[in-house]
Amino acid sequence: MSGIGAAPGAPVMCIVGARPNFMKMAPILRALAAHDPPIPALLVHTGQHYDASMSDRLFADLRLPSPDLNLEVGSGSHAVQTAEVMKRIEPAIDEHRPCCVLVVGDVNSTLACTLVAVKKGVPVVHVEAGLRSGDRRMPEEINRVLTDQVADRLYTTERSALDNLLREGIAESRVCFAGNVMIDSLLQSRPHAKAPAETLAAHGADPALVQGAAGYGVVTLHRPSNVDDAQTLQRLLGVLRELSERLPLVFALHPRTRSNIERFGLQALVAGARIALLPPQGYLEMLGLMGGATLVLTDSGGLQEETTALGVPCLTLRENTERPITVDEGTNTLVGRDAQAIRDGVAAILAGQGKRGRTPQYWDGHAAERIAADLYRWLAAGAA
Ligand code: UD1
């Protein structure tokens, strides 16, 4: 195996930084180790997410090994966070001379490590390539476009991703349709999902909220476009409060959302209502909560895919999605941030008109194996 300047037997340097990276990397590491012959890997955590609830907990739930290296970059503006990752990954690449750097998803750590590796002549492999929302105001969209432009091997999760890449001038020979590694994690972990009532009880919330005949909804919100503006957040929380009178809600709060609710003085909107406010949940808790839910309201990319795999109706509080297959084939409906559209979406699901959907191609639990097999061939052929 060779990368430019790679050490003999050099590892694949696998990068994780933020919460949604962990569920993607866990099956990849297992597939690299299980490949015949095994493909050596080195796990680097940039430290973009550092709270126990956003990081350590998920490592345990996903049976991820401890990182070989933690760059401990922490929070900051996009510029500071990206720059810190770049400064700290460079000496690690120099020291370990990996055969390639493997990045997943679209967070700041993904782009930062890509830029450093590619300029050092180290091949870059991008898992979950080609997704596009078409909305360049999303920081993740910038990270996706730039990472894909310079990555050497691109693995896609759905067929529309190839069209996006071709439109941007990326050669088809660099792209491999491997399927969705996040669904590998979901299928591996589903038997171990935690019961929703136990999850509520563990946080001092009333388990009866998730045990009623009417069912319950699960909510997550963390996109800056939804939670950083006081008026928008107030409107969304107002709709949630209103909905909770019909359907109890379990709201797992991202740190950004929790701090903004406090900063804008909006606590009263979610206090005392039939809304269980929980801290960020572990992976097995979220799987259990989503699996038993009547519906999910979210702005997360991952939850749009997970609800499709679970067959649970999902209303996405965004105007666009980079994961169109969840709408075309899955259980997802885009409702934006308009209060009436959200109410109508919920009413349709409660009336039994929620999408059932079907499982997209290659969301079958074997995506990471396909990546490992292809990666081995590609590296053996000189990563060209
Ligand atoms: C990041 C990703 C986003 C992903 C999300 C999942 C980027 C551009 N965004 O957004 O794509 O959907 O992760 O969670 O990379 N904080 C903590 N503890 C932590 C981490 C963050 O309290 O462990 C707080 C800090 O106040 C920080 C804020 O959350 O400033 C935002 O964290 P950051 O990593 O900048 O972005 P996310 O909003 O988490």
JSON list of C-alpha atoms in Angstrom, two decimals, residues 170-251:
[
{"chain": "A", "resi": 170, "resn": "ILE", "atom": "CA", "xyz": [-15.48, 15.48, -10.38]},
{"chain": "A", "resi": 171, "resn": "ALA", "atom": "CA", "xyz": [-14.48, 12.42, -12.42]},
{"chain": "A", "resi": 172, "resn": "GLU", "atom": "CA", "xyz": [-16.79, 9.43, -12.04]},
{"chain": "A", "resi": 173, "resn": "SER", "atom": "CA", "xyz": [-13.72, 7.19, -11.69]},
{"chain": "A", "resi": 174, "resn": "ARG", "atom": "CA", "xyz": [-13.07, 8.78, -8.26]},
{"chain": "A", "resi": 175, "resn": "VAL", "atom": "CA", "xyz": [-16.53, 7.90, -6.98]},
{"chain": "A", "resi": 176, "resn": "CYS", "atom": "CA", "xyz": [-17.81, 4.64, -5.50]},
{"chain": "A", "resi": 177, "resn": "PHE", "atom": "CA", "xyz": [-21.46, 4.08, -4.43]},
{"chain": "A", "resi": 178, "resn": "ALA", "atom": "CA", "xyz": [-20.96, 2.18, -1.19]},
{"chain": "A", "resi": 179, "resn": "GLY", "atom": "CA", "xyz": [-24.13, 2.89, 0.78]},
{"chain": "A", "resi": 180, "resn": "ASN", "atom": "CA", "xyz": [-24.78, 4.38, 4.18]},
{"chain": "A", "resi": 181, "resn": "VAL", "atom": "CA", "xyz": [-22.38, 3.58, 7.02]},
{"chain": "A", "resi": 182, "resn": "MET", "atom": "CA", "xyz": [-24.64, 5.36, 9.52]},
{"chain": "A", "resi": 183, "resn": "ILE", "atom": "CA", "xyz": [-27.23, 2.66, 8.85]},
{"chain": "A", "resi": 184, "resn": "ASP", "atom": "CA", "xyz": [-24.55, -0.01, 9.47]},
{"chain": "A", "resi": 185, "resn": "SER", "atom": "CA", "xyz": [-24.27, 1.45, 12.99]},
{"chain": "A", "resi": 186, "resn": "LEU", "atom": "CA", "xyz": [-28.02, 1.60, 13.42]},
{"chain": "A", "resi": 187, "resn": "LEU", "atom": "CA", "xyz": [-28.54, -2.03, 12.43]},
{"chain": "A", "resi": 188, "resn": "GLN", "atom": "CA", "xyz": [-25.63, -3.22, 14.60]},
{"chain": "A", "resi": 189, "resn": "SER", "atom": "CA", "xyz": [-26.86, -1.29, 17.66]},
{"chain": "A", "resi": 190, "resn": "ARG", "atom": "CA", "xyz": [-30.62, -1.61, 17.37]},
{"chain": "A", "resi": 191, "resn": "PRO", "atom": "CA", "xyz": [-30.87, -4.79, 19.49]},
{"chain": "A", "resi": 192, "resn": "HIS", "atom": "CA", "xyz": [-29.18, -2.85, 22.32]},
{"chain": "A", "resi": 193, "resn": "ALA", "atom": "CA", "xyz": [-31.41, 0.25, 22.14]},
{"chain": "A", "resi": 194, "resn": "LYS", "atom": "CA", "xyz": [-32.56, 1.55, 25.53]},
{"chain": "A", "resi": 195, "resn": "ALA", "atom": "CA", "xyz": [-36.23, 1.56, 26.50]},
{"chain": "A", "resi": 196, "resn": "PRO", "atom": "CA", "xyz": [-37.66, 5.12, 26.23]},
{"chain": "A", "resi": 197, "resn": "ALA", "atom": "CA", "xyz": [-39.31, 5.04, 29.68]},
{"chain": "A", "resi": 198, "resn": "GLU", "atom": "CA", "xyz": [-35.96, 4.15, 31.28]},
{"chain": "A", "resi": 199, "resn": "THR", "atom": "CA", "xyz": [-34.26, 7.01, 29.48]},
{"chain": "A", "resi": 200, "resn": "LEU", "atom": "CA", "xyz": [-36.79, 9.50, 30.81]},
{"chain": "A", "resi": 201, "resn": "ALA", "atom": "CA", "xyz": [-36.62, 8.06, 34.32]},
{"chain": "A", "resi": 202, "resn": "ALA", "atom": "CA", "xyz": [-32.82, 8.29, 34.29]},
{"chain": "A", "resi": 203, "resn": "HIS", "atom": "CA", "xyz": [-33.15, 12.06, 33.84]},
{"chain": "A", "resi": 204, "resn": "GLY", "atom": "CA", "xyz": [-35.90, 12.59, 36.38]},
{"chain": "A", "resi": 205, "resn": "ALA", "atom": "CA", "xyz": [-38.59, 13.03, 33.70]},
{"chain": "A", "resi": 206, "resn": "ASP", "atom": "CA", "xyz": [-41.97, 11.30, 33.95]},
{"chain": "A", "resi": 207, "resn": "PRO", "atom": "CA", "xyz": [-41.81, 7.92, 32.10]},
{"chain": "A", "resi": 208, "resn": "ALA", "atom": "CA", "xyz": [-45.60, 8.07, 31.64]},
{"chain": "A", "resi": 209, "resn": "LEU", "atom": "CA", "xyz": [-45.00, 10.71, 28.94]},
{"chain": "A", "resi": 210, "resn": "VAL", "atom": "CA", "xyz": [-43.76, 7.98, 26.57]},
{"chain": "A", "resi": 211, "resn": "GLN", "atom": "CA", "xyz": [-46.14, 5.25, 27.72]},
{"chain": "A", "resi": 212, "resn": "GLY", "atom": "CA", "xyz": [-49.52, 6.73, 26.76]},
{"chain": "A", "resi": 213, "resn": "ALA", "atom": "CA", "xyz": [-51.72, 5.32, 24.01]},
{"chain": "A", "resi": 214, "resn": "ALA", "atom": "CA", "xyz": [-51.29, 8.53, 21.99]},
{"chain": "A", "resi": 215, "resn": "GLY", "atom": "CA", "xyz": [-47.58, 7.87, 21.62]},
{"chain": "A", "resi": 216, "resn": "TYR", "atom": "CA", "xyz": [-44.97, 10.62, 21.74]},
{"chain": "A", "resi": 217, "resn": "GLY", "atom": "CA", "xyz": [-42.76, 12.75, 19.52]},
{"chain": "A", "resi": 218, "resn": "VAL", "atom": "CA", "xyz": [-38.99, 13.19, 19.60]},
{"chain": "A", "resi": 219, "resn": "VAL", "atom": "CA", "xyz": [-37.48, 16.62, 18.95]},
{"chain": "A", "resi": 220, "resn": "THR", "atom": "CA", "xyz": [-33.92, 17.75, 18.22]},
{"chain": "A", "resi": 221, "resn": "LEU", "atom": "CA", "xyz": [-32.91, 21.23, 17.03]},
{"chain": "A", "resi": 222, "resn": "HIS", "atom": "CA", "xyz": [-29.41, 22.61, 16.78]},
{"chain": "A", "resi": 223, "resn": "ARG", "atom": "CA", "xyz": [-28.86, 24.29, 13.40]},
{"chain": "A", "resi": 224, "resn": "PRO", "atom": "CA", "xyz": [-27.71, 27.89, 13.80]},
{"chain": "A", "resi": 225, "resn": "SER", "atom": "CA", "xyz": [-30.46, 28.94, 11.35]},
{"chain": "A", "resi": 226, "resn": "ASN", "atom": "CA", "xyz": [-33.08, 27.57, 13.78]},
{"chain": "A", "resi": 227, "resn": "VAL", "atom": "CA", "xyz": [-31.62, 28.29, 17.19]},
{"chain": "A", "resi": 228, "resn": "ASP", "atom": "CA", "xyz": [-29.29, 31.29, 16.96]},
{"chain": "A", "resi": 229, "resn": "ASP", "atom": "CA", "xyz": [-31.99, 33.85, 16.18]},
{"chain": "A", "resi": 230, "resn": "ALA", "atom": "CA", "xyz": [-34.22, 34.74, 19.16]},
{"chain": "A", "resi": 231, "resn": "GLN", "atom": "CA", "xyz": [-37.42, 35.26, 17.14]},
{"chain": "A", "resi": 232, "resn": "THR", "atom": "CA", "xyz": [-37.06, 32.07, 15.15]},
{"chain": "A", "resi": 233, "resn": "LEU", "atom": "CA", "xyz": [-36.31, 30.01, 18.24]},
{"chain": "A", "resi": 234, "resn": "GLN", "atom": "CA", "xyz": [-39.22, 31.60, 20.09]},
{"chain": "A", "resi": 235, "resn": "ARG", "atom": "CA", "xyz": [-41.58, 30.76, 17.22]},
{"chain": "A", "resi": 236, "resn": "LEU", "atom": "CA", "xyz": [-40.40, 27.15, 17.02]},
{"chain": "A", "resi": 237, "resn": "LEU", "atom": "CA", "xyz": [-40.63, 26.60, 20.76]},
{"chain": "A", "resi": 238, "resn": "GLY", "atom": "CA", "xyz": [-44.10, 28.14, 20.73]},
{"chain": "A", "resi": 239, "resn": "VAL", "atom": "CA", "xyz": [-45.23, 25.60, 18.11]},
{"chain": "A", "resi": 240, "resn": "LEU", "atom": "CA", "xyz": [-43.69, 22.76, 20.11]},
{"chain": "A", "resi": 241, "resn": "ARG", "atom": "CA", "xyz": [-45.50, 23.87, 23.23]},
{"chain": "A", "resi": 242, "resn": "GLU", "atom": "CA", "xyz": [-48.77, 23.93, 21.34]},
{"chain": "A", "resi": 243, "resn": "LEU", "atom": "CA", "xyz": [-48.14, 20.48, 19.81]},
{"chain": "A", "resi": 244, "resn": "SER", "atom": "CA", "xyz": [-47.29, 19.02, 23.19]},
{"chain": "A", "resi": 245, "resn": "GLU", "atom": "CA", "xyz": [-50.92, 19.45, 24.20]},
{"chain": "A", "resi": 246, "resn": "ARG", "atom": "CA", "xyz": [-51.81, 16.82, 21.56]},
{"chain": "A", "resi": 247, "resn": "LEU", "atom": "CA", "xyz": [-48.68, 14.70, 21.74]},
{"chain": "A", "resi": 248, "resn": "PRO", "atom": "CA", "xyz": [-46.10, 14.53, 24.55]},
{"chain": "A", "resi": 249, "resn": "LEU", "atom": "CA", "xyz": [-42.64, 15.46, 23.32]},
{"chain": "A", "resi": 250, "resn": "VAL", "atom": "CA", "xyz": [-39.14, 14.35, 24.28]},
{"chain": "A", "resi": 251, "resn": "PHE", "atom": "CA", "xyz": [-36.66, 17.13, 23.44]}
]
